[in-house]
């Protein structure tokens, strides 16, 4: 999962909305490593909300938080091992006008956070459990190779509820980019 979080950097996330493609380069991710990670939704077991995390790798896990925001993750491990990568930031590439329309913002504020990314790309719970490897509404494509030296890492954000040791794990990864929170 940690390896996948790093590998997704520099890939292109594509969202097809009624024939219009929205594209962005992934510039920030976080890894959540299952049962042993108290920051992970699956750390306390399987629930209706997190059940998709227990499925096969390459499936989307989209959930709603704070009564207003969607979050987009990719399940990363074999069936039964609930691990996922949260997408935290994108650099907009194509369909930028539509992203601006959806967000009401331009520039740095367009997709520099997980909720902003979802709003800009039109990602909501209707896209939960989608195949993001071979899908036709939401998928990843190769885009730009990233050198190891260009990847930064540090503690994950917004997990105050987790055990102190899990809060400090350097499982947030990013590229130097304005779309990084």
Short mmCIF file of N, CA and C in Angstrom, two decimals:
data_model
loop_
_atom_site.label_atom_id
_atom_site.label_comp_id
_atom_site.label_asym_id
_atom_site.label_seq_id
_atom_site.Cartn_x
_atom_site.Cartn_y
_atom_site.Cartn_z
N UNK A 1 0.83 -1.20 0.00
CA UNK A 1 0.00 0.00 0.00
C UNK A 1 0.86 1.25 0.00
N UNK A 2 1.91 1.25 0.84
CA UNK A 2 2.81 2.40 0.86
C UNK A 2 3.48 2.54 -0.51
N UNK A 3 3.87 1.42 -1.09
CA UNK A 3 4.49 1.45 -2.42
C UNK A 3 3.51 1.99 -3.46
N UNK A 4 2.25 1.60 -3.37
CA UNK A 4 1.23 2.08 -4.32
C UNK A 4 1.02 3.59 -4.15
N UNK A 5 1.02 4.06 -2.90
CA UNK A 5 0.84 5.51 -2.65
C UNK A 5 1.94 6.31 -3.35
N UNK A 6 3.16 5.79 -3.32
CA UNK A 6 4.27 6.45 -4.01
C UNK A 6 4.12 6.32 -5.53
N UNK A 7 3.74 5.12 -5.98
CA UNK A 7 3.65 4.84 -7.42
C UNK A 7 2.55 5.63 -8.11
N UNK A 8 1.50 6.00 -7.38
CA UNK A 8 0.42 6.78 -7.99
C UNK A 8 0.84 8.21 -8.31
N UNK A 9 1.87 8.71 -7.63
CA UNK A 9 2.35 10.07 -7.91
C UNK A 9 2.83 10.14 -9.37
N UNK A 10 2.38 11.16 -10.07
CA UNK A 10 2.76 11.32 -11.47
C UNK A 10 1.85 10.60 -12.45
N UNK A 11 0.92 9.78 -11.94
CA UNK A 11 -0.05 9.16 -12.84
C UNK A 11 -1.16 10.18 -13.13
N UNK A 12 -1.98 9.85 -14.07
CA UNK A 12 -3.08 10.73 -14.45
C UNK A 12 -4.40 10.08 -14.02
N UNK A 13 -5.18 10.82 -13.25
CA UNK A 13 -6.53 10.37 -12.91
C UNK A 13 -7.46 10.94 -13.98
N UNK A 14 -8.28 10.07 -14.55
CA UNK A 14 -9.20 10.48 -15.61
C UNK A 14 -10.63 10.20 -15.16
N UNK A 15 -11.48 11.19 -15.36
CA UNK A 15 -12.91 11.07 -15.04
C UNK A 15 -13.67 11.41 -16.30
N UNK A 16 -14.47 10.47 -16.78
CA UNK A 16 -15.30 10.71 -17.95
C UNK A 16 -16.71 11.06 -17.48
N UNK A 17 -17.14 12.27 -17.81
CA UNK A 17 -18.48 12.74 -17.44
C UNK A 17 -19.25 12.99 -18.73
N UNK A 18 -20.08 12.02 -19.10
CA UNK A 18 -20.91 12.14 -20.31
C UNK A 18 -20.08 12.51 -21.53
N UNK A 19 -18.93 11.85 -21.69
CA UNK A 19 -18.08 12.07 -22.85
C UNK A 19 -17.04 13.16 -22.69
N UNK A 20 -17.14 13.97 -21.66
CA UNK A 20 -16.11 14.98 -21.41
C UNK A 20 -15.11 14.42 -20.40
N UNK A 21 -13.83 14.50 -20.76
CA UNK A 21 -12.81 13.98 -19.87
C UNK A 21 -12.19 15.08 -19.02
N UNK A 22 -12.14 14.80 -17.74
CA UNK A 22 -11.43 15.65 -16.78
C UNK A 22 -10.18 14.87 -16.40
N UNK A 23 -9.02 15.52 -16.46
CA UNK A 23 -7.76 14.83 -16.19
C UNK A 23 -6.90 15.67 -15.25
N UNK A 24 -6.21 14.96 -14.36
CA UNK A 24 -5.28 15.62 -13.48
C UNK A 24 -4.15 14.69 -13.09
N UNK A 25 -2.96 15.26 -12.91
CA UNK A 25 -1.82 14.48 -12.46
C UNK A 25 -1.86 14.36 -10.94
N UNK A 26 -1.72 13.15 -10.43
CA UNK A 26 -1.72 12.91 -8.99
C UNK A 26 -0.44 13.49 -8.40
N UNK A 27 -0.59 14.40 -7.42
CA UNK A 27 0.57 15.03 -6.79
C UNK A 27 0.65 14.82 -5.28
N UNK A 28 -0.38 14.19 -4.69
CA UNK A 28 -0.35 13.96 -3.24
C UNK A 28 -1.24 12.77 -2.90
N UNK A 29 -0.71 11.87 -2.05
CA UNK A 29 -1.43 10.66 -1.63
C UNK A 29 -1.14 10.37 -0.16
N UNK A 30 -1.96 9.50 0.42
CA UNK A 30 -1.70 8.97 1.77
C UNK A 30 -2.03 7.49 1.78
N UNK A 31 -1.21 6.70 2.48
CA UNK A 31 -1.43 5.26 2.60
C UNK A 31 -2.12 4.93 3.93
N UNK A 32 -3.07 4.02 3.86
CA UNK A 32 -3.77 3.50 5.05
C UNK A 32 -3.67 1.98 5.00
N UNK A 33 -2.97 1.41 5.99
CA UNK A 33 -2.51 0.03 5.87
C UNK A 33 -3.28 -0.99 6.71
N UNK A 34 -4.57 -0.88 6.72
CA UNK A 34 -5.43 -1.93 7.23
C UNK A 34 -5.59 -2.05 8.73
N UNK A 35 -5.81 -3.28 9.15
CA UNK A 35 -6.17 -3.58 10.54
C UNK A 35 -5.21 -3.02 11.57
N UNK A 36 -3.92 -3.02 11.28
CA UNK A 36 -2.94 -2.57 12.26
C UNK A 36 -2.74 -1.06 12.29
N UNK A 37 -3.40 -0.33 11.42
CA UNK A 37 -3.26 1.13 11.32
C UNK A 37 -4.51 1.79 11.90
N UNK A 38 -4.39 2.37 13.09
CA UNK A 38 -5.57 2.95 13.76
C UNK A 38 -6.15 4.15 13.02
N UNK A 39 -5.44 4.69 12.05
CA UNK A 39 -5.97 5.78 11.22
C UNK A 39 -6.84 5.25 10.07
N UNK A 40 -6.77 3.96 9.82
CA UNK A 40 -7.49 3.33 8.72
C UNK A 40 -8.94 3.05 9.12
N UNK A 41 -9.87 3.30 8.22
CA UNK A 41 -11.29 3.04 8.49
C UNK A 41 -11.56 1.58 8.84
N UNK A 42 -10.72 0.68 8.38
CA UNK A 42 -10.94 -0.75 8.60
C UNK A 42 -10.28 -1.27 9.88
N UNK A 43 -9.64 -0.42 10.64
CA UNK A 43 -8.89 -0.89 11.82
C UNK A 43 -9.78 -1.51 12.89
N UNK A 44 -11.04 -1.17 12.90
CA UNK A 44 -11.96 -1.73 13.90
C UNK A 44 -12.91 -2.77 13.30
N UNK A 45 -12.60 -3.21 12.09
CA UNK A 45 -13.40 -4.24 11.47
C UNK A 45 -14.23 -3.75 10.30
N UNK A 46 -14.92 -4.69 9.69
CA UNK A 46 -15.72 -4.43 8.50
C UNK A 46 -17.08 -3.84 8.88
N UNK A 47 -17.47 -2.80 8.16
CA UNK A 47 -18.78 -2.15 8.34
C UNK A 47 -19.39 -1.94 6.94
N UNK A 48 -20.66 -1.58 6.88
CA UNK A 48 -21.23 -1.29 5.55
C UNK A 48 -20.47 -0.17 4.83
N UNK A 49 -19.99 0.82 5.58
CA UNK A 49 -19.29 1.95 4.96
C UNK A 49 -17.95 1.53 4.37
N UNK A 50 -17.17 0.73 5.11
CA UNK A 50 -15.82 0.42 4.66
C UNK A 50 -15.69 -0.93 3.97
N UNK A 51 -16.79 -1.63 3.74
CA UNK A 51 -16.75 -2.99 3.18
C UNK A 51 -15.95 -3.08 1.89
N UNK A 52 -16.01 -2.05 1.07
CA UNK A 52 -15.28 -2.08 -0.20
C UNK A 52 -13.78 -2.21 0.01
N UNK A 53 -13.27 -1.73 1.15
CA UNK A 53 -11.83 -1.85 1.43
C UNK A 53 -11.38 -3.30 1.54
N UNK A 54 -12.29 -4.19 1.84
CA UNK A 54 -11.97 -5.61 1.99
C UNK A 54 -12.02 -6.34 0.65
N UNK A 55 -12.34 -5.62 -0.40
CA UNK A 55 -12.45 -6.21 -1.73
C UNK A 55 -11.11 -6.28 -2.43
N UNK A 56 -11.11 -6.53 -3.71
CA UNK A 56 -9.85 -6.66 -4.44
C UNK A 56 -9.19 -5.30 -4.71
N UNK A 57 -7.90 -5.35 -4.99
CA UNK A 57 -7.15 -4.14 -5.35
C UNK A 57 -7.68 -3.56 -6.66
N UNK A 58 -7.53 -2.24 -6.79
CA UNK A 58 -7.92 -1.57 -8.02
C UNK A 58 -9.35 -1.10 -8.05
N UNK A 59 -10.01 -1.12 -6.89
CA UNK A 59 -11.40 -0.70 -6.78
C UNK A 59 -11.44 0.64 -6.02
N UNK A 60 -12.36 1.50 -6.40
CA UNK A 60 -12.50 2.79 -5.71
C UNK A 60 -13.24 2.62 -4.39
N UNK A 61 -12.81 3.41 -3.41
CA UNK A 61 -13.50 3.51 -2.12
C UNK A 61 -13.81 4.98 -1.94
N UNK A 62 -15.07 5.36 -2.16
CA UNK A 62 -15.50 6.76 -2.05
C UNK A 62 -16.47 6.84 -0.88
N UNK A 63 -16.22 7.79 0.01
CA UNK A 63 -17.11 7.96 1.16
C UNK A 63 -17.37 9.44 1.40
N UNK A 64 -18.38 9.69 2.21
CA UNK A 64 -18.88 11.04 2.50
C UNK A 64 -18.52 11.38 3.95
N UNK A 65 -17.96 12.58 4.17
CA UNK A 65 -17.57 12.98 5.53
C UNK A 65 -18.10 14.37 5.86
N UNK A 66 -18.24 14.62 7.14
CA UNK A 66 -18.65 15.93 7.67
C UNK A 66 -19.96 16.43 7.06
N UNK A 67 -20.75 15.53 6.49
CA UNK A 67 -22.02 15.92 5.91
C UNK A 67 -21.91 16.78 4.68
N UNK A 68 -20.69 16.86 4.09
CA UNK A 68 -20.54 17.75 2.94
C UNK A 68 -19.45 17.39 1.93
N UNK A 69 -18.52 16.50 2.27
CA UNK A 69 -17.38 16.23 1.38
C UNK A 69 -17.26 14.76 1.02
N UNK A 70 -16.80 14.51 -0.20
CA UNK A 70 -16.48 13.16 -0.64
C UNK A 70 -14.97 12.99 -0.59
N UNK A 71 -14.53 11.75 -0.34
CA UNK A 71 -13.12 11.38 -0.33
C UNK A 71 -12.95 10.18 -1.25
N UNK A 72 -11.88 10.19 -2.04
CA UNK A 72 -11.63 9.13 -3.02
C UNK A 72 -10.36 8.38 -2.67
N UNK A 73 -10.50 7.07 -2.52
CA UNK A 73 -9.39 6.17 -2.22
C UNK A 73 -9.36 5.06 -3.26
N UNK A 74 -8.22 4.39 -3.34
CA UNK A 74 -8.07 3.21 -4.17
C UNK A 74 -7.68 2.05 -3.26
N UNK A 75 -8.44 0.96 -3.34
CA UNK A 75 -8.11 -0.25 -2.58
C UNK A 75 -6.85 -0.84 -3.20
N UNK A 76 -5.91 -1.28 -2.33
CA UNK A 76 -4.58 -1.62 -2.83
C UNK A 76 -4.11 -3.05 -2.59
N UNK A 77 -4.81 -3.82 -1.80
CA UNK A 77 -4.31 -5.16 -1.46
C UNK A 77 -5.32 -6.22 -1.88
N UNK A 78 -4.91 -7.48 -1.72
CA UNK A 78 -5.78 -8.60 -2.11
C UNK A 78 -7.03 -8.63 -1.23
N UNK A 79 -8.02 -9.32 -1.71
CA UNK A 79 -9.31 -9.43 -1.02
C UNK A 79 -9.10 -9.89 0.43
N UNK A 80 -9.75 -9.19 1.35
CA UNK A 80 -9.65 -9.52 2.77
C UNK A 80 -8.61 -8.73 3.53
N UNK A 81 -7.73 -8.02 2.83
CA UNK A 81 -6.69 -7.20 3.47
C UNK A 81 -7.04 -5.73 3.21
N UNK A 82 -7.76 -5.08 4.14
CA UNK A 82 -8.35 -3.76 3.89
C UNK A 82 -7.36 -2.59 3.94
N UNK A 83 -6.72 -2.34 2.83
CA UNK A 83 -5.77 -1.24 2.71
C UNK A 83 -6.18 -0.35 1.54
N UNK A 84 -5.85 0.94 1.64
CA UNK A 84 -6.22 1.86 0.56
C UNK A 84 -5.30 3.06 0.55
N UNK A 85 -5.31 3.76 -0.57
CA UNK A 85 -4.58 5.01 -0.73
C UNK A 85 -5.60 6.12 -0.96
N UNK A 86 -5.51 7.17 -0.15
CA UNK A 86 -6.35 8.37 -0.30
C UNK A 86 -5.66 9.32 -1.27
N UNK A 87 -6.40 9.80 -2.26
CA UNK A 87 -5.85 10.83 -3.14
C UNK A 87 -6.09 12.19 -2.50
N UNK A 88 -5.01 12.94 -2.32
CA UNK A 88 -5.09 14.23 -1.62
C UNK A 88 -4.94 15.44 -2.54
N UNK A 89 -4.33 15.28 -3.72
CA UNK A 89 -4.14 16.44 -4.57
C UNK A 89 -3.86 16.07 -6.01
N UNK A 90 -4.36 16.92 -6.92
CA UNK A 90 -4.16 16.77 -8.36
C UNK A 90 -3.68 18.08 -8.96
N UNK A 91 -2.88 17.96 -10.02
CA UNK A 91 -2.55 19.11 -10.85
C UNK A 91 -3.45 19.01 -12.08
N UNK A 92 -4.41 19.93 -12.26
CA UNK A 92 -5.36 19.85 -13.38
C UNK A 92 -4.67 19.89 -14.74
N UNK A 93 -5.11 19.03 -15.65
CA UNK A 93 -4.50 18.94 -16.98
C UNK A 93 -5.50 19.20 -18.11
N UNK A 94 -6.67 18.63 -18.01
CA UNK A 94 -7.66 18.72 -19.09
C UNK A 94 -9.05 18.86 -18.47
N UNK A 95 -9.90 19.64 -19.14
CA UNK A 95 -11.23 19.88 -18.60
C UNK A 95 -11.20 20.88 -17.46
N UNK A 96 -10.20 21.73 -17.48
CA UNK A 96 -9.99 22.68 -16.38
C UNK A 96 -11.18 23.63 -16.23
N UNK A 97 -11.76 24.06 -17.35
CA UNK A 97 -12.91 24.97 -17.27
C UNK A 97 -14.06 24.32 -16.50
N UNK A 98 -14.28 23.03 -16.76
CA UNK A 98 -15.34 22.31 -16.05
C UNK A 98 -15.00 22.17 -14.57
N UNK A 99 -13.74 21.93 -14.26
CA UNK A 99 -13.32 21.84 -12.86
C UNK A 99 -13.55 23.17 -12.14
N UNK A 100 -13.22 24.26 -12.81
CA UNK A 100 -13.44 25.60 -12.24
C UNK A 100 -14.93 25.82 -12.02
N UNK A 101 -15.75 25.42 -12.97
CA UNK A 101 -17.20 25.57 -12.82
C UNK A 101 -17.70 24.79 -11.60
N UNK A 102 -17.21 23.58 -11.43
CA UNK A 102 -17.63 22.74 -10.31
C UNK A 102 -17.16 23.30 -8.96
N UNK A 103 -15.97 23.86 -8.93
CA UNK A 103 -15.37 24.33 -7.68
C UNK A 103 -15.66 25.80 -7.38
N UNK A 104 -15.85 26.60 -8.43
CA UNK A 104 -16.00 28.04 -8.19
C UNK A 104 -14.68 28.67 -7.76
N UNK A 105 -13.59 28.00 -8.06
CA UNK A 105 -12.25 28.47 -7.69
C UNK A 105 -11.30 28.22 -8.86
N UNK A 106 -10.20 28.93 -8.88
CA UNK A 106 -9.17 28.72 -9.88
C UNK A 106 -7.83 28.54 -9.18
N UNK A 107 -6.82 28.25 -9.98
CA UNK A 107 -5.45 28.19 -9.45
C UNK A 107 -5.25 27.13 -8.39
N UNK A 108 -4.48 27.49 -7.39
CA UNK A 108 -4.07 26.56 -6.33
C UNK A 108 -5.25 25.91 -5.62
N UNK A 109 -6.35 26.61 -5.51
CA UNK A 109 -7.51 26.11 -4.76
C UNK A 109 -8.37 25.11 -5.54
N UNK A 110 -7.98 24.79 -6.75
CA UNK A 110 -8.83 23.94 -7.59
C UNK A 110 -8.89 22.48 -7.13
N UNK A 111 -7.75 21.88 -6.83
CA UNK A 111 -7.75 20.45 -6.47
C UNK A 111 -6.66 20.12 -5.45
N UNK A 112 -6.38 21.06 -4.54
CA UNK A 112 -5.29 20.89 -3.57
C UNK A 112 -5.75 20.35 -2.23
N UNK A 113 -6.61 19.39 -2.24
CA UNK A 113 -7.08 18.72 -1.04
C UNK A 113 -8.03 17.62 -1.46
N UNK A 114 -8.24 16.61 -0.63
CA UNK A 114 -9.05 15.47 -1.06
C UNK A 114 -10.50 15.82 -1.40
N UNK A 115 -11.12 16.70 -0.65
CA UNK A 115 -12.50 17.10 -0.94
C UNK A 115 -12.56 17.99 -2.18
N UNK A 116 -11.60 18.88 -2.32
CA UNK A 116 -11.55 19.77 -3.49
C UNK A 116 -11.34 18.96 -4.76
N UNK A 117 -10.46 17.97 -4.67
CA UNK A 117 -10.19 17.08 -5.80
C UNK A 117 -11.48 16.39 -6.24
N UNK A 118 -12.22 15.86 -5.28
CA UNK A 118 -13.48 15.16 -5.61
C UNK A 118 -14.50 16.11 -6.22
N UNK A 119 -14.62 17.29 -5.68
CA UNK A 119 -15.57 18.25 -6.23
C UNK A 119 -15.17 18.64 -7.65
N UNK A 120 -13.89 18.93 -7.87
CA UNK A 120 -13.42 19.34 -9.19
C UNK A 120 -13.62 18.24 -10.23
N UNK A 121 -13.41 16.99 -9.83
CA UNK A 121 -13.48 15.86 -10.76
C UNK A 121 -14.88 15.22 -10.83
N UNK A 122 -15.81 15.69 -10.02
CA UNK A 122 -17.15 15.11 -10.03
C UNK A 122 -17.18 13.70 -9.46
N UNK A 123 -16.39 13.48 -8.42
CA UNK A 123 -16.34 12.16 -7.77
C UNK A 123 -17.26 12.18 -6.55
N UNK A 124 -18.20 11.24 -6.54
CA UNK A 124 -19.11 11.10 -5.40
C UNK A 124 -19.34 9.62 -5.14
N UNK A 125 -20.24 9.30 -4.22
CA UNK A 125 -20.45 7.90 -3.83
C UNK A 125 -21.01 7.03 -4.94
N UNK A 126 -21.52 7.62 -6.01
CA UNK A 126 -21.97 6.81 -7.15
C UNK A 126 -20.79 6.10 -7.81
N UNK A 127 -19.58 6.56 -7.52
CA UNK A 127 -18.37 5.95 -8.10
C UNK A 127 -17.68 5.01 -7.12
N UNK A 128 -18.32 4.72 -6.00
CA UNK A 128 -17.77 3.75 -5.05
C UNK A 128 -17.79 2.35 -5.68
N UNK A 129 -16.77 1.58 -5.45
CA UNK A 129 -16.63 0.21 -5.95
C UNK A 129 -16.43 0.13 -7.46
N UNK A 130 -15.90 1.17 -8.07
CA UNK A 130 -15.60 1.15 -9.51
C UNK A 130 -14.21 0.56 -9.72
N UNK A 131 -14.04 -0.13 -10.83
CA UNK A 131 -12.72 -0.61 -11.24
C UNK A 131 -11.96 0.59 -11.81
N UNK A 132 -10.92 1.03 -11.12
CA UNK A 132 -10.17 2.21 -11.57
C UNK A 132 -8.94 1.83 -12.39
N UNK A 133 -8.81 0.55 -12.70
CA UNK A 133 -7.73 0.09 -13.57
C UNK A 133 -8.26 -0.03 -15.00
N UNK A 134 -9.43 -0.63 -15.15
CA UNK A 134 -10.02 -0.85 -16.47
C UNK A 134 -11.39 -0.18 -16.61
N UNK A 135 -11.70 0.77 -15.78
CA UNK A 135 -13.01 1.41 -15.78
C UNK A 135 -13.23 2.32 -16.97
N UNK A 136 -14.47 2.80 -17.11
CA UNK A 136 -14.77 3.73 -18.20
C UNK A 136 -15.36 5.05 -17.69
N UNK A 137 -15.50 5.19 -16.37
CA UNK A 137 -15.96 6.46 -15.79
C UNK A 137 -14.86 7.14 -14.98
N UNK A 138 -14.00 6.31 -14.38
CA UNK A 138 -12.94 6.81 -13.50
C UNK A 138 -11.79 5.82 -13.57
N UNK A 139 -10.60 6.29 -13.96
CA UNK A 139 -9.47 5.38 -14.08
C UNK A 139 -8.15 6.15 -14.02
N UNK A 140 -7.06 5.38 -13.91
CA UNK A 140 -5.71 5.93 -13.90
C UNK A 140 -5.01 5.57 -15.20
N UNK A 141 -4.14 6.48 -15.65
CA UNK A 141 -3.28 6.22 -16.80
C UNK A 141 -1.86 6.64 -16.45
N UNK A 142 -0.91 6.01 -17.12
CA UNK A 142 0.48 6.44 -17.00
C UNK A 142 0.54 7.89 -17.49
N UNK A 143 1.40 8.68 -16.90
CA UNK A 143 1.53 10.06 -17.38
C UNK A 143 2.97 10.52 -17.36
N UNK A 144 3.50 10.73 -16.18
CA UNK A 144 4.85 11.27 -16.07
C UNK A 144 5.65 10.44 -15.07
N UNK A 145 6.77 9.86 -15.52
CA UNK A 145 7.61 9.12 -14.57
C UNK A 145 8.13 10.07 -13.49
N UNK A 146 8.17 9.58 -12.27
CA UNK A 146 8.63 10.39 -11.14
C UNK A 146 9.89 9.77 -10.57
N UNK A 147 10.93 10.58 -10.40
CA UNK A 147 12.17 10.11 -9.78
C UNK A 147 11.98 10.04 -8.27
N UNK A 148 12.58 9.06 -7.66
CA UNK A 148 12.49 8.87 -6.21
C UNK A 148 12.89 10.14 -5.47
N UNK A 149 13.89 10.85 -5.97
CA UNK A 149 14.38 12.07 -5.30
C UNK A 149 13.36 13.21 -5.31
N UNK A 150 12.35 13.10 -6.18
CA UNK A 150 11.32 14.14 -6.28
C UNK A 150 10.11 13.88 -5.39
N UNK A 151 10.13 12.75 -4.68
CA UNK A 151 9.01 12.39 -3.80
C UNK A 151 9.35 12.80 -2.37
N UNK A 152 8.45 13.56 -1.77
CA UNK A 152 8.59 13.97 -0.37
C UNK A 152 7.64 13.12 0.46
N UNK A 153 7.96 12.93 1.73
CA UNK A 153 7.05 12.18 2.59
C UNK A 153 7.03 12.78 3.98
N UNK A 154 5.94 12.53 4.68
CA UNK A 154 5.77 13.02 6.04
C UNK A 154 4.53 12.40 6.64
N UNK A 155 4.17 12.82 7.85
CA UNK A 155 2.98 12.28 8.53
C UNK A 155 1.70 12.63 7.77
N UNK A 156 0.72 11.78 7.92
CA UNK A 156 -0.58 12.02 7.30
C UNK A 156 -1.29 13.17 8.02
N UNK A 157 -2.28 13.73 7.34
CA UNK A 157 -2.99 14.92 7.82
C UNK A 157 -4.39 14.53 8.31
N UNK A 158 -4.84 15.18 9.39
CA UNK A 158 -6.23 15.05 9.83
C UNK A 158 -6.59 13.74 10.48
N UNK A 159 -5.63 13.12 11.17
CA UNK A 159 -5.90 11.83 11.81
C UNK A 159 -5.64 11.91 13.32
N UNK A 160 -6.09 12.97 13.93
CA UNK A 160 -5.88 13.17 15.37
C UNK A 160 -6.46 12.04 16.22
N UNK A 161 -7.44 11.33 15.69
CA UNK A 161 -8.10 10.23 16.40
C UNK A 161 -7.21 8.98 16.49
N UNK A 162 -6.18 8.89 15.67
CA UNK A 162 -5.35 7.68 15.60
C UNK A 162 -4.36 7.62 16.76
N UNK A 163 -3.83 6.42 17.00
CA UNK A 163 -2.79 6.24 18.01
C UNK A 163 -1.60 7.12 17.66
N UNK A 164 -0.90 7.65 18.66
CA UNK A 164 0.25 8.53 18.39
C UNK A 164 1.27 7.93 17.42
N UNK A 165 1.58 6.66 17.56
CA UNK A 165 2.58 6.05 16.66
C UNK A 165 2.09 6.04 15.21
N UNK A 166 0.80 5.82 15.01
CA UNK A 166 0.24 5.82 13.65
C UNK A 166 0.18 7.24 13.08
N UNK A 167 -0.04 8.22 13.94
CA UNK A 167 -0.08 9.62 13.47
C UNK A 167 1.28 10.05 12.92
N UNK A 168 2.34 9.46 13.41
CA UNK A 168 3.69 9.87 13.00
C UNK A 168 4.24 9.11 11.80
N UNK A 169 3.58 8.05 11.39
CA UNK A 169 4.08 7.28 10.24
C UNK A 169 4.20 8.20 9.02
N UNK A 170 5.32 8.14 8.29
CA UNK A 170 5.53 9.01 7.13
C UNK A 170 4.86 8.46 5.87
N UNK A 171 3.54 8.32 5.93
CA UNK A 171 2.81 7.68 4.84
C UNK A 171 2.01 8.67 3.99
N UNK A 172 2.37 9.93 4.08
CA UNK A 172 1.83 10.94 3.16
C UNK A 172 2.94 11.24 2.17
N UNK A 173 2.61 11.22 0.88
CA UNK A 173 3.61 11.42 -0.16
C UNK A 173 3.16 12.53 -1.09
N UNK A 174 4.12 13.33 -1.55
CA UNK A 174 3.76 14.42 -2.44
C UNK A 174 4.92 14.81 -3.32
N UNK A 175 4.57 15.48 -4.42
CA UNK A 175 5.53 16.09 -5.33
C UNK A 175 5.50 17.58 -5.07
N UNK A 176 6.61 18.25 -5.23
CA UNK A 176 6.63 19.70 -5.06
C UNK A 176 5.72 20.29 -6.13
N UNK A 177 4.63 20.91 -5.69
CA UNK A 177 3.61 21.36 -6.63
C UNK A 177 2.65 22.29 -5.91
N UNK A 178 2.11 23.28 -6.58
CA UNK A 178 1.15 24.18 -5.93
C UNK A 178 -0.13 23.49 -5.47
N UNK A 179 -0.46 22.34 -6.05
CA UNK A 179 -1.69 21.65 -5.69
C UNK A 179 -1.52 20.72 -4.49
N UNK A 180 -0.44 20.90 -3.74
CA UNK A 180 -0.23 20.11 -2.53
C UNK A 180 -0.69 20.93 -1.35
N UNK A 181 -1.51 20.31 -0.50
CA UNK A 181 -2.10 21.00 0.64
C UNK A 181 -1.05 21.37 1.68
#
